[in-house]
PDB file of C-alpha atoms in Angstrom:
ATOM      1  CA  MET A 169      -6.855  17.060   0.536  1.00 36.00           C
ATOM      2  CA  PRO A 170      -7.945  16.155  -2.858  1.00 37.00           C
ATOM      3  CA  SER A 171      -5.186  14.099  -4.426  1.00 38.00           C
ATOM      4  CA  GLU A 172      -5.334  16.328  -7.308  1.00 39.00           C
ATOM      5  CA  GLU A 173      -4.084  18.949  -5.474  1.00 40.00           C
ATOM      6  CA  GLN A 174      -0.801  17.024  -4.326  1.00 40.00           C
ATOM      7  CA  PRO A 175       2.070  17.366  -7.308  1.00 39.00           C
ATOM      8  CA  SER A 176       3.262  14.217  -8.375  1.00 40.00           C
ATOM      9  CA  LEU A 177       6.020  12.444  -6.834  1.00 40.00           C
ATOM     10  CA  PHE A 178       7.148  11.290 -10.117  1.00 40.00           C
ATOM     11  CA  ASP A 179       7.046  14.370 -11.832  1.00 41.00           C
ATOM     12  CA  LEU A 180       8.811  17.561 -10.578  1.00 39.00           C
ATOM     13  CA  SER A 181       7.669  19.709 -13.523  1.00 40.00           C
ATOM     14  CA  THR A 182       4.316  20.165 -11.621  1.00 39.00           C
ATOM     15  CA  LEU A 183       6.206  22.371  -9.463  1.00 40.00           C
ATOM     16  CA  GLY A 184       5.892  25.131 -12.059  1.00 42.00           C
ATOM     17  CA  GLU A 185       5.300  28.793 -11.751  1.00 41.00           C
ATOM     18  CA  SER A 186       1.524  28.384 -11.244  1.00 42.00           C
ATOM     19  CA  THR A 187       2.125  26.047  -7.976  1.00 40.00           C
ATOM     20  CA  PRO A 188       2.013  28.021  -4.847  1.00 42.00           C
ATOM     21  CA  LYS A 189       5.642  28.596  -3.366  1.00 47.00           C
ATOM     22  CA  VAL A 190       6.014  26.138  -0.192  1.00 48.00           C
ATOM     23  CA  ASN A 191       8.723  25.681   1.927  1.00 50.00           C
ATOM     24  CA  PHE A 192       9.942  22.069   1.511  1.00 59.00           C
ATOM     25  CA  HIS A 193      11.864  22.008   4.608  1.00 78.00           C
ATOM     26  CA  PRO A 194      11.650  18.371   5.576  1.00 82.00           C
ATOM     27  CA  ASP A 195      10.366  19.022   9.212  1.00 87.00           C
ATOM     28  CA  LEU A 196       7.352  20.541   7.766  1.00 92.00           C
ATOM     29  CA  ILE A 197       6.450  17.394   5.876  1.00 94.00           C
ATOM     30  CA  PRO A 198       4.259  15.635   9.108  1.00 96.00           C
ATOM     31  CA  THR A 199       2.672  18.775   9.983  1.00 94.00           C
ATOM     32  CA  ASN A 200       0.401  19.595   7.208  1.00 94.00           C
ATOM     33  CA  ALA A 201      -1.269  17.555   4.221  1.00 94.00           C
ATOM     34  CA  LYS A 202      -0.681  20.900   2.150  1.00 93.00           C
ATOM     35  CA  ILE A 203       2.913  20.220   2.146  1.00 94.00           C
ATOM     36  CA  PRO A 204       4.256  18.188  -0.659  1.00 93.00           C
ATOM     37  CA  ILE A 205       6.591  15.522  -0.353  1.00 94.00           C
ATOM     38  CA  PRO A 206       8.994  15.835  -3.346  1.00 94.00           C
ATOM     39  CA  PRO A 207      10.752  12.343  -4.652  1.00 94.00           C
ATOM     40  CA  GLY A 208      13.770  11.458  -2.978  1.00 95.00           C
ATOM     41  CA  THR A 209      12.833  13.026   0.315  1.00 96.00           C
ATOM     42  CA  TYR A 210      13.682   9.809   2.099  1.00 97.00           C
ATOM     43  CA  GLN A 211      16.636   7.505   1.745  1.00 96.00           C
ATOM     44  CA  THR A 212      15.519   4.863   4.122  1.00 97.00           C
ATOM     45  CA  MET A 213      12.357   3.513   5.431  1.00 97.00           C
ATOM     46  CA  THR A 214      14.026   4.419   8.636  1.00 97.00           C
ATOM     47  CA  GLU A 215      13.916   8.265   8.053  1.00 97.00           C
ATOM     48  CA  MET A 216      10.409   7.950   6.464  1.00 97.00           C
ATOM     49  CA  ALA A 217       9.401   5.818   9.773  1.00 97.00           C
ATOM     50  CA  ALA A 218      10.295   8.851  11.801  1.00 97.00           C
ATOM     51  CA  HIS A 219       8.319  11.536  10.146  1.00 97.00           C
ATOM     52  CA  CYS A 220       5.163   9.077  10.205  1.00 98.00           C
ATOM     53  CA  ASN A 221       5.625   8.371  13.744  1.00 97.00           C
ATOM     54  CA  ARG A 222       5.113  12.068  14.515  1.00 97.00           C
ATOM     55  CA  CYS A 223       2.700  12.716  11.682  1.00 97.00           C
ATOM     56  CA  HIS A 224      -0.291  14.720  11.726  1.00 97.00           C
ATOM     57  CA  ARG A 225      -1.123  15.302   7.950  1.00 97.00           C
ATOM     58  CA  CYS A 226      -4.438  13.887   8.853  1.00 97.00           C
ATOM     59  CA  ASP A 227      -6.293  13.276  12.454  1.00 97.00           C
ATOM     60  CA  LEU A 228      -5.563   9.656  12.499  1.00 97.00           C
ATOM     61  CA  GLY A 229      -2.237  10.744  14.088  1.00 96.00           C
ATOM     62  CA  ASP A 230      -3.993  11.621  17.178  1.00 96.00           C
ATOM     63  CA  ASN A 231      -4.648   7.963  18.310  1.00 95.00           C
ATOM     64  CA  ARG A 232      -1.980   5.544  17.089  1.00 97.00           C
ATOM     65  CA  THR A 233       0.190   3.621  19.175  1.00 97.00           C
ATOM     66  CA  HIS A 234       2.437   3.335  16.320  1.00 98.00           C
ATOM     67  CA  ALA A 235       2.730   4.175  12.728  1.00 98.00           C
ATOM     68  CA  VAL A 236       2.917   1.305  10.709  1.00 98.00           C
ATOM     69  CA  ILE A 237       5.285   1.514   7.978  1.00 98.00           C
ATOM     70  CA  GLY A 238       6.136  -1.903   6.419  1.00 98.00           C
ATOM     71  CA  ARG A 239       7.748  -5.184   6.616  1.00 97.00           C
ATOM     72  CA  GLY A 240       9.510  -7.731   4.383  1.00 97.00           C
ATOM     73  CA  ASN A 241      12.297  -7.206   1.687  1.00 98.00           C
ATOM     74  CA  ILE A 242      12.988  -3.491   0.812  1.00 97.00           C
ATOM     75  CA  GLU A 243      14.321  -4.871  -2.256  1.00 97.00           C
ATOM     76  CA  ALA A 244      11.532  -7.229  -3.172  1.00 97.00           C
ATOM     77  CA  ASP A 245      10.105  -7.297  -6.601  1.00 96.00           C
ATOM     78  CA  VAL A 246       6.505  -7.826  -5.299  1.00 98.00           C
ATOM     79  CA  MET A 247       5.007  -5.025  -3.067  1.00 98.00           C
ATOM     80  CA  ILE A 248       1.591  -5.618  -1.259  1.00 98.00           C
ATOM     81  CA  VAL A 249      -0.663  -2.640  -0.125  1.00 98.00           C
ATOM     82  CA  GLY A 250      -3.131  -3.212   2.191  1.00 97.00           C
ATOM     83  CA  GLU A 251      -5.635  -0.878   3.719  1.00 97.00           C
ATOM     84  CA  GLY A 252      -4.603   0.618   7.043  1.00 96.00           C
ATOM     85  CA  PRO A 253      -3.682  -0.929  10.577  1.00 97.00           C
ATOM     86  CA  GLY A 254      -6.020  -2.887  12.523  1.00 95.00           C
ATOM     87  CA  GLN A 255      -5.303  -3.242  16.560  1.00 95.00           C
ATOM     88  CA  ASN A 256      -2.472  -5.722  16.059  1.00 95.00           C
ATOM     89  CA  GLU A 257      -0.821  -3.693  13.582  1.00 97.00           C
ATOM     90  CA  ASP A 258      -1.147  -0.446  15.772  1.00 97.00           C
ATOM     91  CA  GLU A 259       0.220  -2.531  18.840  1.00 97.00           C
ATOM     92  CA  THR A 260       3.301  -3.868  17.133  1.00 97.00           C
ATOM     93  CA  GLY A 261       4.101  -1.326  14.432  1.00 97.00           C
ATOM     94  CA  LEU A 262       3.963  -3.877  11.570  1.00 97.00           C
ATOM     95  CA  PRO A 263       1.200  -4.630   9.011  1.00 97.00           C
ATOM     96  CA  PHE A 264      -0.490  -7.874   8.389  1.00 96.00           C
ATOM     97  CA  VAL A 265       0.399  -9.773  11.715  1.00 94.00           C
ATOM     98  CA  GLY A 266      -3.129 -10.802  12.740  1.00 92.00           C
ATOM     99  CA  LYS A 267      -5.146 -13.438  11.548  1.00 94.00           C
ATOM    100  CA  ALA A 268      -5.515 -11.755   7.976  1.00 94.00           C
ATOM    101  CA  GLY A 269      -1.803 -11.825   7.755  1.00 95.00           C
ATOM    102  CA  GLN A 270      -1.274 -15.087   8.654  1.00 95.00           C
ATOM    103  CA  LEU A 271      -3.644 -16.244   5.821  1.00 97.00           C
ATOM    104  CA  LEU A 272      -1.659 -13.961   3.602  1.00 97.00           C
ATOM    105  CA  GLU A 273       1.313 -15.784   4.486  1.00 96.00           C
ATOM    106  CA  LYS A 274      -0.449 -18.936   3.707  1.00 97.00           C
ATOM    107  CA  ILE A 275      -1.425 -17.666   0.200  1.00 97.00           C
ATOM    108  CA  LEU A 276       1.711 -16.520  -0.563  1.00 98.00           C
ATOM    109  CA  ALA A 277       3.403 -19.535   0.686  1.00 97.00           C
ATOM    110  CA  SER A 278       1.210 -21.862  -1.552  1.00 97.00           C
ATOM    111  CA  VAL A 279       2.938 -20.689  -4.803  1.00 97.00           C
ATOM    112  CA  GLY A 280       6.391 -20.569  -3.292  1.00 97.00           C
ATOM    113  CA  ILE A 281       6.617 -16.775  -2.394  1.00 97.00           C
ATOM    114  CA  ASP A 282       8.090 -15.827   0.721  1.00 95.00           C
ATOM    115  CA  SER A 283       6.889 -12.769   2.714  1.00 93.00           C
ATOM    116  CA  ASP A 284      10.269 -12.167   4.195  1.00 93.00           C
ATOM    117  CA  ARG A 285      12.389 -12.404   0.805  1.00 95.00           C
ATOM    118  CA  ASP A 286      10.341 -11.854  -1.942  1.00 96.00           C
ATOM    119  CA  VAL A 287       7.732  -9.001  -0.973  1.00 98.00           C
ATOM    120  CA  TYR A 288       7.412  -5.699   0.763  1.00 98.00           C
ATOM    121  CA  ILE A 289       4.074  -5.397   2.556  1.00 98.00           C
ATOM    122  CA  CYS A 290       2.892  -1.948   3.829  1.00 98.00           C
ATOM    123  CA  ASN A 291      -0.798  -0.195   3.836  1.00 98.00           C
ATOM    124  CA  ALA A 292      -2.158   2.940   2.038  1.00 98.00           C
ATOM    125  CA  VAL A 293      -2.775   4.568   5.437  1.00 98.00           C
ATOM    126  CA  LYS A 294       0.025   4.247   8.333  1.00 98.00           C
ATOM    127  CA  CYS A 295      -2.225   4.816  11.223  1.00 98.00           C
ATOM    128  CA  ARG A 296      -4.983   2.739  12.505  1.00 98.00           C
ATOM    129  CA  PRO A 297      -8.399   4.481  11.736  1.00 97.00           C
ATOM    130  CA  PRO A 298     -10.770   4.303  14.774  1.00 96.00           C
ATOM    131  CA  GLU A 299     -12.727   1.228  15.460  1.00 94.00           C
ATOM    132  CA  ASN A 300     -10.967  -0.152  12.019  1.00 94.00           C
ATOM    133  CA  ARG A 301     -13.236   1.919   9.834  1.00 96.00           C
ATOM    134  CA  VAL A 302     -12.652   2.254   6.223  1.00 96.00           C
ATOM    135  CA  PRO A 303     -10.166   5.468   5.835  1.00 97.00           C
ATOM    136  CA  THR A 304     -11.517   8.646   4.316  1.00 97.00           C
ATOM    137  CA  ALA A 305     -10.726   9.838   1.297  1.00 96.00           C
ATOM    138  CA  GLU A 306      -8.699  12.991   2.701  1.00 97.00           C
ATOM    139  CA  GLU A 307      -6.891  10.266   4.927  1.00 98.00           C
ATOM    140  CA  ILE A 308      -5.933   8.393   1.823  1.00 97.00           C
ATOM    141  CA  ALA A 309      -4.723  11.478   0.228  1.00 97.00           C
ATOM    142  CA  ALA A 310      -2.910  12.656   3.294  1.00 97.00           C
ATOM    143  CA  CYS A 311      -0.875   9.472   3.676  1.00 98.00           C
ATOM    144  CA  LYS A 312      -0.227   8.848  -0.277  1.00 97.00           C
ATOM    145  CA  PRO A 313       3.088  10.704  -0.632  1.00 97.00           C
ATOM    146  CA  TYR A 314       4.417   8.376   1.959  1.00 98.00           C
ATOM    147  CA  LEU A 315       3.100   5.221   0.286  1.00 98.00           C
ATOM    148  CA  LEU A 316       4.561   6.615  -3.110  1.00 98.00           C
ATOM    149  CA  GLU A 317       7.966   7.328  -1.545  1.00 98.00           C
ATOM    150  CA  GLN A 318       7.977   3.896  -0.284  1.00 98.00           C
ATOM    151  CA  ILE A 319       7.122   2.449  -4.091  1.00 98.00           C
ATOM    152  CA  ARG A 320      10.038   4.682  -5.192  1.00 98.00           C
ATOM    153  CA  MET A 321      12.448   3.210  -2.694  1.00 98.00           C
ATOM    154  CA  VAL A 322      11.474  -0.384  -3.161  1.00 98.00           C
ATOM    155  CA  ASP A 323      10.923  -0.144  -7.081  1.00 97.00           C
ATOM    156  CA  PRO A 324       8.924  -3.282  -7.202  1.00 97.00           C
ATOM    157  CA  LYS A 325       8.105  -4.942 -10.766  1.00 96.00           C
ATOM    158  CA  ILE A 326       4.600  -5.942  -9.528  1.00 98.00           C
ATOM    159  CA  ILE A 327       2.154  -3.895  -6.750  1.00 98.00           C
ATOM    160  CA  LEU A 328      -0.667  -6.128  -5.365  1.00 98.00           C
ATOM    161  CA  LEU A 329      -3.603  -4.054  -3.964  1.00 98.00           C
ATOM    162  CA  THR A 330      -5.496  -5.862  -1.236  1.00 98.00           C
ATOM    163  CA  GLY A 331      -8.846  -4.465  -1.339  1.00 96.00           C
ATOM    164  CA  ALA A 332     -10.648  -1.517  -2.400  1.00 95.00           C
ATOM    165  CA  THR A 333      -9.048   0.865  -0.403  1.00 96.00           C
ATOM    166  CA  ALA A 334      -5.699  -0.060  -1.481  1.00 97.00           C
ATOM    167  CA  VAL A 335      -6.903   0.167  -5.158  1.00 97.00           C
ATOM    168  CA  ARG A 336      -8.280   3.741  -4.372  1.00 95.00           C
ATOM    169  CA  SER A 337      -4.733   4.977  -3.327  1.00 95.00           C
ATOM    170  CA  LEU A 338      -3.115   4.289  -6.529  1.00 95.00           C
ATOM    171  CA  LEU A 339      -5.642   3.777  -9.375  1.00 95.00           C
ATOM    172  CA  ASN A 340      -8.217   6.077 -10.677  1.00 86.00           C
ATOM    173  CA  GLU A 341     -10.533   3.283 -10.684  1.00 91.00           C
ATOM    174  CA  LYS A 342     -14.289   3.309 -10.129  1.00 88.00           C
ATOM    175  CA  ARG A 343     -15.245  -0.017 -10.649  1.00 93.00           C
ATOM    176  CA  GLY A 344     -15.730  -2.339  -7.828  1.00 94.00           C
ATOM    177  CA  ILE A 345     -13.039  -4.663  -6.333  1.00 96.00           C
ATOM    178  CA  THR A 346     -15.115  -7.841  -7.617  1.00 94.00           C
ATOM    179  CA  LYS A 347     -15.236  -6.602 -10.891  1.00 96.00           C
ATOM    180  CA  ILE A 348     -11.321  -6.172 -11.071  1.00 97.00           C
ATOM    181  CA  ARG A 349      -9.343  -8.552  -9.140  1.00 97.00           C
ATOM    182  CA  GLY A 350      -7.273 -10.589 -10.701  1.00 98.00           C
ATOM    183  CA  LEU A 351      -6.684  -7.862 -13.877  1.00 98.00           C
ATOM    184  CA  TRP A 352      -3.594  -6.742 -14.803  1.00 98.00           C
ATOM    185  CA  MET A 353      -3.254  -3.206 -14.918  1.00 97.00           C
ATOM    186  CA  GLU A 354      -0.370  -0.739 -15.338  1.00 96.00           C
ATOM    187  CA  TRP A 355       0.380   2.238 -13.039  1.00 96.00           C
ATOM    188  CA  GLU A 356       3.660   4.528 -13.396  1.00 93.00           C
ATOM    189  CA  GLY A 357       5.018   1.908 -15.661  1.00 92.00           C
ATOM    190  CA  ARG A 358       4.676  -0.976 -13.224  1.00 96.00           C
ATOM    191  CA  LEU A 359       2.226  -4.050 -13.024  1.00 97.00           C
ATOM    192  CA  CYS A 360      -0.532  -3.610 -10.623  1.00 98.00           C
ATOM    193  CA  MET A 361      -3.244  -6.576  -9.654  1.00 98.00           C
ATOM    194  CA  PRO A 362      -6.090  -5.761  -7.487  1.00 98.00           C
ATOM    195  CA  ILE A 363      -7.027  -8.947  -4.904  1.00 98.00           C
ATOM    196  CA  LEU A 364      -9.202  -9.538  -2.477  1.00 98.00           C
ATOM    197  CA  HIS A 365      -8.450  -8.630   0.946  1.00 97.00           C
ATOM    198  CA  PRO A 366      -7.324 -11.647   3.264  1.00 96.00           C
ATOM    199  CA  ALA A 367      -9.866 -10.541   5.625  1.00 95.00           C
ATOM    200  CA  TYR A 368     -12.704 -10.986   3.449  1.00 96.00           C
ATOM    201  CA  LEU A 369     -11.500 -14.152   2.700  1.00 96.00           C
ATOM    202  CA  LEU A 370     -12.132 -15.169   6.428  1.00 96.00           C
ATOM    203  CA  ARG A 371     -15.671 -14.002   6.577  1.00 96.00           C
ATOM    204  CA  ASN A 372     -15.919 -15.971   3.217  1.00 94.00           C
ATOM    205  CA  PRO A 373     -14.599 -19.714   4.308  1.00 92.00           C
ATOM    206  CA  SER A 374     -15.870 -21.496   1.070  1.00 95.00           C
ATOM    207  CA  LYS A 375     -13.314 -23.310  -1.383  1.00 93.00           C
ATOM    208  CA  GLU A 376     -16.099 -23.914  -3.651  1.00 96.00           C
ATOM    209  CA  ARG A 377     -15.618 -22.952  -7.215  1.00 96.00           C
ATOM    210  CA  GLY A 378     -16.114 -19.401  -7.903  1.00 95.00           C
ATOM    211  CA  SER A 379     -16.109 -18.326  -4.240  1.00 97.00           C
ATOM    212  CA  PRO A 380     -13.639 -15.776  -2.868  1.00 97.00           C
ATOM    213  CA  LYS A 381     -10.918 -18.453  -1.736  1.00 97.00           C
ATOM    214  CA  TRP A 382     -11.143 -19.765  -4.938  1.00 97.00           C
ATOM    215  CA  LEU A 383     -10.796 -16.453  -6.837  1.00 98.00           C
ATOM    216  CA  MET A 384      -7.749 -15.723  -4.599  1.00 98.00           C
ATOM    217  CA  TRP A 385      -6.134 -19.075  -5.488  1.00 97.00           C
ATOM    218  CA  GLN A 386      -6.482 -18.135  -9.215  1.00 98.00           C
ATOM    219  CA  ASP A 387      -4.867 -14.658  -8.924  1.00 98.00           C
ATOM    220  CA  ILE A 388      -1.898 -15.692  -6.966  1.00 98.00           C
ATOM    221  CA  GLN A 389      -1.174 -18.302  -9.567  1.00 98.00           C
ATOM    222  CA  ALA A 390      -1.096 -15.872 -12.257  1.00 98.00           C
ATOM    223  CA  VAL A 391       1.035 -13.446  -9.898  1.00 98.00           C
ATOM    224  CA  ARG A 392       3.415 -16.344  -9.821  1.00 97.00           C
ATOM    225  CA  ALA A 393       3.292 -17.023 -13.467  1.00 97.00           C
ATOM    226  CA  LYS A 394       4.111 -13.118 -14.253  1.00 97.00           C
ATOM    227  CA  LEU A 395       6.890 -13.211 -11.726  1.00 95.00           C
ATOM    228  CA  ASP A 396       8.475 -16.188 -13.241  1.00 95.00           C
ATOM    229  CA  GLU A 397       7.935 -14.341 -16.627  1.00 95.00           C
ATOM    230  CA  ILE A 398       9.599 -11.340 -15.759  1.00 90.00           C
ATOM    231  CA  GLY A 399      12.372 -12.905 -14.232  1.00 84.00           C
ATOM    232  CA  GLY A 400      11.051 -11.895 -10.544  1.00 62.00           C
ATOM    233  CA  ASN A 401      12.720 -12.443  -7.002  1.00 59.00           C
ATOM    234  CA  ARG A 402      16.138 -10.307  -7.457  1.00 56.00           C
TER     235      ARG A 402
END
């Protein structure tokens, strides 16, 4: 469904007189993307995972092995949002566990960021798109309320959006990822930075000045500096 039809999870005033009366019983949430998810619906990631693993707000749930919720520190100052699960993630139920995930670990470690302690990692969509295709706008919109609940529960100071799909999941941004990567943006009072997806770096192995890997090195150093500036790593 179009994102503008989904009431903001950060503004209950959107559920006013003009909003169609909807039964907000929690058991209805996974059945239809038209059922809003009010803020505070979930107290834990475990509660949300139970819904995601039986969710059919879009068709991706028809073929999943596991919904992929997240991993890392649920009290981290940095949240990393990816696109969606691949085959390894679908099989394990964990995000970023393939080659791209291994590269992400190295990138974070290069500036002293520990993936277990300092970040929480999740995806814009929780179920694997067939053949690892890019999620559709409808699939992103159907899953967005879950992502917003994750942001509320983790309450990060910095959100890193890895790739164009992750950017579209939160920001009303029309420019391509190569135009906006490394730029600090504000969303709902939080600092966000679009960065290149590690899978893109794997396809572009050069480390020459101006290459994707070189650009990522500049960006992750900026993240480290900002984290130190705001007193991160709770």
